[in-house]
CSV table of C-alpha atoms in Angstrom, one decimal:
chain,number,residue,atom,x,y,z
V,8,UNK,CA,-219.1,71.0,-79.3
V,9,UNK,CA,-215.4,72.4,-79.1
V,10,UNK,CA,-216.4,75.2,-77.0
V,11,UNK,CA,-218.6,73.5,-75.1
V,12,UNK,CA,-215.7,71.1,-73.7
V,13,UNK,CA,-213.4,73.9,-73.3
V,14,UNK,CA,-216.2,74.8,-71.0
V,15,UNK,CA,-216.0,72.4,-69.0
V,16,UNK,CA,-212.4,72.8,-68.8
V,17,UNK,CA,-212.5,76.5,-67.4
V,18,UNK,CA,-215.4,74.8,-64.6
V,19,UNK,CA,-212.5,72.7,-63.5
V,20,UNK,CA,-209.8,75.0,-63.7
V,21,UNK,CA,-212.3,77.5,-61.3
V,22,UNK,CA,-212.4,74.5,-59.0
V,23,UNK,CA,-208.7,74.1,-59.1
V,24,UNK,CA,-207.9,77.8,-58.3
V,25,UNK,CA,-210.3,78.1,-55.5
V,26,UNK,CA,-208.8,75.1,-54.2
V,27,UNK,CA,-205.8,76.4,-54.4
V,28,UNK,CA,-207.0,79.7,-52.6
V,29,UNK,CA,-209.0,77.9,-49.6
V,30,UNK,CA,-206.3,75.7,-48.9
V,31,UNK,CA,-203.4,77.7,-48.9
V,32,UNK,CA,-204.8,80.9,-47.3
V,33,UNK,CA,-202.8,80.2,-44.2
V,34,UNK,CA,-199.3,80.9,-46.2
V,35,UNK,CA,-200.1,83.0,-48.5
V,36,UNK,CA,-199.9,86.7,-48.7
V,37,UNK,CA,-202.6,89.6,-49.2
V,38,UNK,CA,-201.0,90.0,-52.3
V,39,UNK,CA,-201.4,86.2,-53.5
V,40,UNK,CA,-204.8,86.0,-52.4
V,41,UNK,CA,-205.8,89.6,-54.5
V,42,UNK,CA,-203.8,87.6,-57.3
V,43,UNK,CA,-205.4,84.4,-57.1
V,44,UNK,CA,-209.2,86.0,-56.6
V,45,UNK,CA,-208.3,88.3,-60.1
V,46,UNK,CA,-207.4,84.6,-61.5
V,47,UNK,CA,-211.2,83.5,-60.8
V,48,UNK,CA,-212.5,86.3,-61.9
V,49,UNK,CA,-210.4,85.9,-65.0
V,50,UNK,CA,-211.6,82.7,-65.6
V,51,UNK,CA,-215.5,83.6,-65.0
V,52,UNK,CA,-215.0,86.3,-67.5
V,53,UNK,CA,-213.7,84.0,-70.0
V,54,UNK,CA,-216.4,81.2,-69.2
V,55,UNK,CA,-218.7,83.8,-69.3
V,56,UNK,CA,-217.2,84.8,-73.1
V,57,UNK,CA,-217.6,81.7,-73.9
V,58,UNK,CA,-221.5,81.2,-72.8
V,59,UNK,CA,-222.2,84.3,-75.0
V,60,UNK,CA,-220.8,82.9,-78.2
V,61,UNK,CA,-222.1,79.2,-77.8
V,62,UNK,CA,-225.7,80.5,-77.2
V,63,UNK,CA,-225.5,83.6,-79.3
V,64,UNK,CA,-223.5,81.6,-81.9
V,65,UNK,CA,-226.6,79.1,-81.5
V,66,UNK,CA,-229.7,81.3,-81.5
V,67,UNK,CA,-228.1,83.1,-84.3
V,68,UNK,CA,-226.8,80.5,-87.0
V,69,UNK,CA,-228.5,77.2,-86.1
V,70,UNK,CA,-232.1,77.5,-84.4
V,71,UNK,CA,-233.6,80.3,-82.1
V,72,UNK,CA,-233.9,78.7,-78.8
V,73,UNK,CA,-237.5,80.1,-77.8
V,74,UNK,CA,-237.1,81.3,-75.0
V,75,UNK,CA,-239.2,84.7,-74.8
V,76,UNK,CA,-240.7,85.3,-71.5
V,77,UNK,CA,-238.8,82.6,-69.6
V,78,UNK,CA,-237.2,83.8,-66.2
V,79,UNK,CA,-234.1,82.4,-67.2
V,80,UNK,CA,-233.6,84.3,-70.8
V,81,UNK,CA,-230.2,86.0,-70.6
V,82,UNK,CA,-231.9,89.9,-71.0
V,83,UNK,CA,-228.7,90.2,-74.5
V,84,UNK,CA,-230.7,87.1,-76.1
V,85,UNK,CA,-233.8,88.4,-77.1
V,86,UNK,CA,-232.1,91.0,-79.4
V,87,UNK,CA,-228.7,89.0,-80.2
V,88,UNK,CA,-227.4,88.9,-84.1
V,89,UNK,CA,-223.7,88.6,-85.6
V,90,UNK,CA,-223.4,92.6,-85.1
V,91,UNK,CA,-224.2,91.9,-81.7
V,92,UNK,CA,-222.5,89.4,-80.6
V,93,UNK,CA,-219.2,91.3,-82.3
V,94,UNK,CA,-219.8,94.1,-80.1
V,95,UNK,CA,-220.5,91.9,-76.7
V,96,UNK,CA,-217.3,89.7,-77.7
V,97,UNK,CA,-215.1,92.8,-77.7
V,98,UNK,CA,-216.6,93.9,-74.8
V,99,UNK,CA,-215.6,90.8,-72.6
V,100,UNK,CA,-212.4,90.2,-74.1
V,101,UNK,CA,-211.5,94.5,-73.0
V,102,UNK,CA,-212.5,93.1,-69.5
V,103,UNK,CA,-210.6,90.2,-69.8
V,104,UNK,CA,-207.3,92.0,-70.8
V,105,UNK,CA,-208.2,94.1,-67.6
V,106,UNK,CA,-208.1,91.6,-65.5
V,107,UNK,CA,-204.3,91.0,-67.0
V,108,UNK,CA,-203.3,94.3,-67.0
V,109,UNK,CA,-204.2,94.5,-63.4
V,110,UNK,CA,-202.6,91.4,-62.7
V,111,UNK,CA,-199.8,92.7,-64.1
V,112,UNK,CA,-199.7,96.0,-62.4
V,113,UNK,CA,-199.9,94.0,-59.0
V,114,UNK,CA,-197.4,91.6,-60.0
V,115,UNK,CA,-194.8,94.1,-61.3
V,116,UNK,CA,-192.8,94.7,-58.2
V,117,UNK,CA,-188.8,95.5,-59.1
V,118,UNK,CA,-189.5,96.2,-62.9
V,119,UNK,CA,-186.4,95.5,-64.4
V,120,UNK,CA,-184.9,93.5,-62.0
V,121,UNK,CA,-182.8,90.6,-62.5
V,122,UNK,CA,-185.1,87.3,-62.1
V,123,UNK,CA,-188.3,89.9,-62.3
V,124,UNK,CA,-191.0,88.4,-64.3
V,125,UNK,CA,-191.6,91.6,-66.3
V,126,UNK,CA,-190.1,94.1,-68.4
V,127,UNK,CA,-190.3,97.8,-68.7
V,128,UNK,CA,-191.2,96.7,-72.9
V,129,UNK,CA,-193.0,93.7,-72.1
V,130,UNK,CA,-195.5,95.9,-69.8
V,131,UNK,CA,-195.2,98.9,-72.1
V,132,UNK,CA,-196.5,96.5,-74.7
V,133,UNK,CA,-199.4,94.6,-73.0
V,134,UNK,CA,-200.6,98.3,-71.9
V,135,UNK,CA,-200.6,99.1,-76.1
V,136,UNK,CA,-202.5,95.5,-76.4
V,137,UNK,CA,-204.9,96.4,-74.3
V,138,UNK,CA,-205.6,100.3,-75.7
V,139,UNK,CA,-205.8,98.6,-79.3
V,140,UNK,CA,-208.3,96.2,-77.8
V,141,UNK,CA,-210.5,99.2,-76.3
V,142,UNK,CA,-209.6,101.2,-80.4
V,143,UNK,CA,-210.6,97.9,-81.9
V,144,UNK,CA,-214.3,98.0,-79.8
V,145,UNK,CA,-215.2,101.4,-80.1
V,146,UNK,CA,-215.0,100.4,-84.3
V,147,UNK,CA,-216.5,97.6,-84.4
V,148,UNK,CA,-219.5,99.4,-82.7
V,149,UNK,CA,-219.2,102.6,-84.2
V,150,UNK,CA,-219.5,100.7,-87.4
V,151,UNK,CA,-222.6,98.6,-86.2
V,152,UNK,CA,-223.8,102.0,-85.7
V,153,UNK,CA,-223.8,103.5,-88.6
V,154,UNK,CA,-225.1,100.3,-90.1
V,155,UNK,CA,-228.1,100.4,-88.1
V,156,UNK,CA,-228.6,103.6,-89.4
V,157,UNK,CA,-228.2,103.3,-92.8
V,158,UNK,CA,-230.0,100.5,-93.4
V,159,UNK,CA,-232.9,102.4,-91.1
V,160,UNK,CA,-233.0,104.9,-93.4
V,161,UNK,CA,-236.1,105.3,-95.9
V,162,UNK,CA,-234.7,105.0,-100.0
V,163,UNK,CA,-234.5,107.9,-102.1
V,164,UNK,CA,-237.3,106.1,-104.4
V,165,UNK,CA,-239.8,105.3,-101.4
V,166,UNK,CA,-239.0,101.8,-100.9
């Protein structure tokens, strides 16, 4: 129920930030505008993160939904399980920390600066966030992997 309010409040912060982008595209700057559109799509990506684990979460701890052969069945659904939905979670959030690694590439302008919103360690350090993030993926489904595969394989005794 917790995720499905924070839901709601990602709807209205899209609202708010789109807002924000058609009525102040007058003053604001290419720059501000690429920076506000990366802030949507941040926010879809997260809403979107948070779809997949309160239907996933759902269909795999509480009660399948039923909804084989409906037009509207996400395609990840009819196949989702707790390995799965690690693997798809990592996924989004390595897109997510995209989106703020761009952001941050954009926003960088004088590194270093005084009054500059970024450092040369704090950027160094989102950059190594981001890389563990990707590391962190590549286990989790290397490791669904190989338990796919071991528990596909036939036992030693027949069974």
């Amino acid at each position: 129920l917790g995720l499905i309010v924070a839901q709601g409040v990602y709807v209205f912060l899209f609202g708010k930030e789109l807002w924000h982008l058609i009525h102040d595209t007058p003053t604001l700057s290419e720059q501000d505008i690429m920076l506000i559109v990366l802030g949507l799509i941040d926010v879809v990506m997260i809403s979107n993160l948070l779809m997949m684990v309160i239907v996933g979460g759902y269909e795999t701890f509480v009660s399948r939904l039923r909804l084989e052969g409906h037009p509207d069945q996400p395609e990840w659904l009819s196949h989702v399980n707790a390995s799965m939905l690690k693997v798809k979670l990592a996924m989004a959030i390595i897109g997510i920390s995209s989106i703020h690694l761009l952001k941050t590439f954009i926003e960088v302008g004088d590194l270093g600066a005084p009054g500059s919103k970024f450092t040369e360690a704090g950027v160094m350090w989102q950059t190594i966030i981001h890389c563990v993030f990707i590391l962190s993926a590549i286990g989790i489904a290397y490791t669904d992997r190989l338990m796919v595969h071991v528990s596909a394989k036939p036992h030693k005794n027949g069974h």
